[in-house]
C-alpha positions as a printed NumPy array, in Angstrom:
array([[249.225, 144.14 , 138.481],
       [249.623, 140.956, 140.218],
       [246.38 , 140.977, 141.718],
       [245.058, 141.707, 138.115],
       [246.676, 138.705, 136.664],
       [245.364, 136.498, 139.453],
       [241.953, 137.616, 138.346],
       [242.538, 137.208, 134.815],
       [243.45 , 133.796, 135.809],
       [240.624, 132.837, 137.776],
       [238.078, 132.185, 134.84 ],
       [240.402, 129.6  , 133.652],
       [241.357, 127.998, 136.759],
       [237.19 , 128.148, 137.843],
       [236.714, 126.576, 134.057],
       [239.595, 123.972, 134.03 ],
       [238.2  , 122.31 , 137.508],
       [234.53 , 122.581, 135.963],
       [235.53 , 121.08 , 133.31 ],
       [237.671, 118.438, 135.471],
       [234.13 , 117.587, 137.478],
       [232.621, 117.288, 134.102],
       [234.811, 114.71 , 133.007],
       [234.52 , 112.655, 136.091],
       [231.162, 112.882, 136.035],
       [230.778, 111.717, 132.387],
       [233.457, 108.601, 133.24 ],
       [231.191, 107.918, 135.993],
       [228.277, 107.843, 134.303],
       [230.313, 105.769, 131.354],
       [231.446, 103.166, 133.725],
       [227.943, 102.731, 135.1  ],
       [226.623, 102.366, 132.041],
       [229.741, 100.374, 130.257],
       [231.124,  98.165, 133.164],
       [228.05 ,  99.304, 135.51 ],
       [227.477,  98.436, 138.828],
       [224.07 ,  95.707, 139.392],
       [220.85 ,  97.658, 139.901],
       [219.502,  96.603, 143.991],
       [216.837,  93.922, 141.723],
       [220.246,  92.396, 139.588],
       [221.992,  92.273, 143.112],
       [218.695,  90.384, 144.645],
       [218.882,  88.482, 141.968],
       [222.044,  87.425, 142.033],
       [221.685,  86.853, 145.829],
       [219.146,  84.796, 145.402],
       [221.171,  82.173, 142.38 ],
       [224.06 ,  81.748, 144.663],
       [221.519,  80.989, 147.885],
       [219.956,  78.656, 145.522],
       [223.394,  77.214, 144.564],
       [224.584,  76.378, 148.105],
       [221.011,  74.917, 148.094],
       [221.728,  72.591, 146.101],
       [225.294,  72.189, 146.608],
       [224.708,  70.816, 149.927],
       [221.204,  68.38 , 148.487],
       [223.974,  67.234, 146.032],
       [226.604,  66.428, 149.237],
       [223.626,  65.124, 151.259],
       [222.986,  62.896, 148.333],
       [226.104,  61.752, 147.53 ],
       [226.921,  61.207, 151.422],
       [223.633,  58.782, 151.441],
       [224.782,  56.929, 148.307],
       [228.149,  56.44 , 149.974],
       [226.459,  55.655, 153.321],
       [224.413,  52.934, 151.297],
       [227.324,  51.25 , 149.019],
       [230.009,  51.387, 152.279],
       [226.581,  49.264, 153.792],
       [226.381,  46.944, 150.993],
       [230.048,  46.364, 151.223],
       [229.595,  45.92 , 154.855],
       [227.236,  43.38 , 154.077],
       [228.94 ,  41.798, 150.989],
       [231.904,  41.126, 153.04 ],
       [229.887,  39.729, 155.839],
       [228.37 ,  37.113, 153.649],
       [231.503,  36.5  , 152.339],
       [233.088,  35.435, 155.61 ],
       [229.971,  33.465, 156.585],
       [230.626,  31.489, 153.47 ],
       [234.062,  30.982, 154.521],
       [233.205,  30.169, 158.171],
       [230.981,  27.556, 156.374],
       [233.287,  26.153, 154.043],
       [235.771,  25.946, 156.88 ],
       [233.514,  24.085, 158.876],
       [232.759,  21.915, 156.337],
       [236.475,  21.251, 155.695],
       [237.247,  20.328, 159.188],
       [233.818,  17.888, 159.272],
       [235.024,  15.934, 156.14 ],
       [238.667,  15.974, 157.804],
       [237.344,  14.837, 161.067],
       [235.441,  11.621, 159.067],
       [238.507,  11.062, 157.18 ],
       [240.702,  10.787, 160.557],
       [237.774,   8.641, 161.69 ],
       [237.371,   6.162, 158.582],
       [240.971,   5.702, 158.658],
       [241.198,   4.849, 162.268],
       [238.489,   2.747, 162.019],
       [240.321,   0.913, 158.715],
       [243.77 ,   1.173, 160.712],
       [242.14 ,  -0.208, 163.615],
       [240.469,  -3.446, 161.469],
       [243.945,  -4.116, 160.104],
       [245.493,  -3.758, 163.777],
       [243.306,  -6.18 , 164.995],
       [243.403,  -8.85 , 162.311],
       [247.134,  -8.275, 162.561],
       [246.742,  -9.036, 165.9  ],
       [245.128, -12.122, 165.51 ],
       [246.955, -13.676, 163.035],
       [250.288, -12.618, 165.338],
       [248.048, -14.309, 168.248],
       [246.935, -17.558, 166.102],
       [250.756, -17.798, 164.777],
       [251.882, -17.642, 168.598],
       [249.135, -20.235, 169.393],
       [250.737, -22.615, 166.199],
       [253.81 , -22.49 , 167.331],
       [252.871, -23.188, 171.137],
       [251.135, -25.862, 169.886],
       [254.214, -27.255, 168.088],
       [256.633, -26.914, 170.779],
       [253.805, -29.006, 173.143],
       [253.707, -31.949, 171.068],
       [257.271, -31.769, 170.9  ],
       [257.951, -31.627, 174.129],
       [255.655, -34.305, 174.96 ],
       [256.867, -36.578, 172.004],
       [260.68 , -36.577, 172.639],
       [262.859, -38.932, 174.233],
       [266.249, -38.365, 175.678],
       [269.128, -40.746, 174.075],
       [271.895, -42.148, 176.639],
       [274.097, -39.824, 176.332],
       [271.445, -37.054, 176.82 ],
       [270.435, -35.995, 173.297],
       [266.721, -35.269, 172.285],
       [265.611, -37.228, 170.067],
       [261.939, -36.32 , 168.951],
       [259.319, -39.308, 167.915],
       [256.767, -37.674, 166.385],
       [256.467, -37.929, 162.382],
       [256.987, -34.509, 160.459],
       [253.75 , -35.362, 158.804],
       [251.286, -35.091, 161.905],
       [252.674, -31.95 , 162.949],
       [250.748, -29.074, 162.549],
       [251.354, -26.477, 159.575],
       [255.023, -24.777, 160.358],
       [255.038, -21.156, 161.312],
       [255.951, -18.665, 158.174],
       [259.048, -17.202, 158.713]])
């Protein structure tokens, strides 16, 4: 009996895992379909886009790299003609400091030397003045100076 019963269940058990392979089959077949997998000419395909995207991902870096190359040049250059100008303004600031040091020594030396001669020309007075006094004094008898020579014929006094 138990052998018959094994049998009687073997239809079912044959049927249930036919039917089992059915069903995968038709999900398989649905998800091919539904959420399918790319055909070998959509995979190509898509193979192809994303070549063509790094492509032109790395045109776009290239290009961008050159652009940066040429403004980081133009700053480069920007900034050298900006210290040039400063060099030059710099040099022009120590030439026009360099003829004002020079004017004014010039001007300082003028004043020295007509200070200098009127120091020299007041020495020269008043040598003068102590000549002709010397010369035109007498001595008293009891040893005093006495000077002979009219105020009016001296020569202009000294300034004090």
């Amino acid at each position: 009996m138990e052998t018959a019963s094994a049998t009687n269940f073997m239809p079912i058990i044959v049927a249930l895992i036919g039917s089992q392979g059915a069903i995968a089959v038709a999900i398989a077949l649905m998800a091919f379909r539904v959420g399918r997998m790319p055909s070998r000419e959509e995979s190509n395909a898509l193979r192809n886009e994303v070549a063509a995207n790094k492509v032109e991902l790395k045109e776009e870096i290239a290009a961008t790299k050159l652009e940066l190359k040429e403004e980081i040049a133009a700053t480069k250059l920007e900034v050298f003609k900006a210290k040039a100008e400063l060099r030059q303004e710099i040099a022009d600031a120590k030439a026009e400091l360099r003829q004002e040091i020079t004017n004014t020594r010039t001007e300082l030396e003028v004043k020295i030397d007509a200070a200098k001669d009127e120091v020299l020309r007041e020495i020269r007075r008043s040598h003068q003045q102590l000549i002709l006094a010397l010369v035109n004094h007498t001595h008293s008898a009891n040893g005093q100076a006495v000077f002979t020579l009219p105020p009016e014929t001296e020569p202009a006094p000294a300034d004090n």
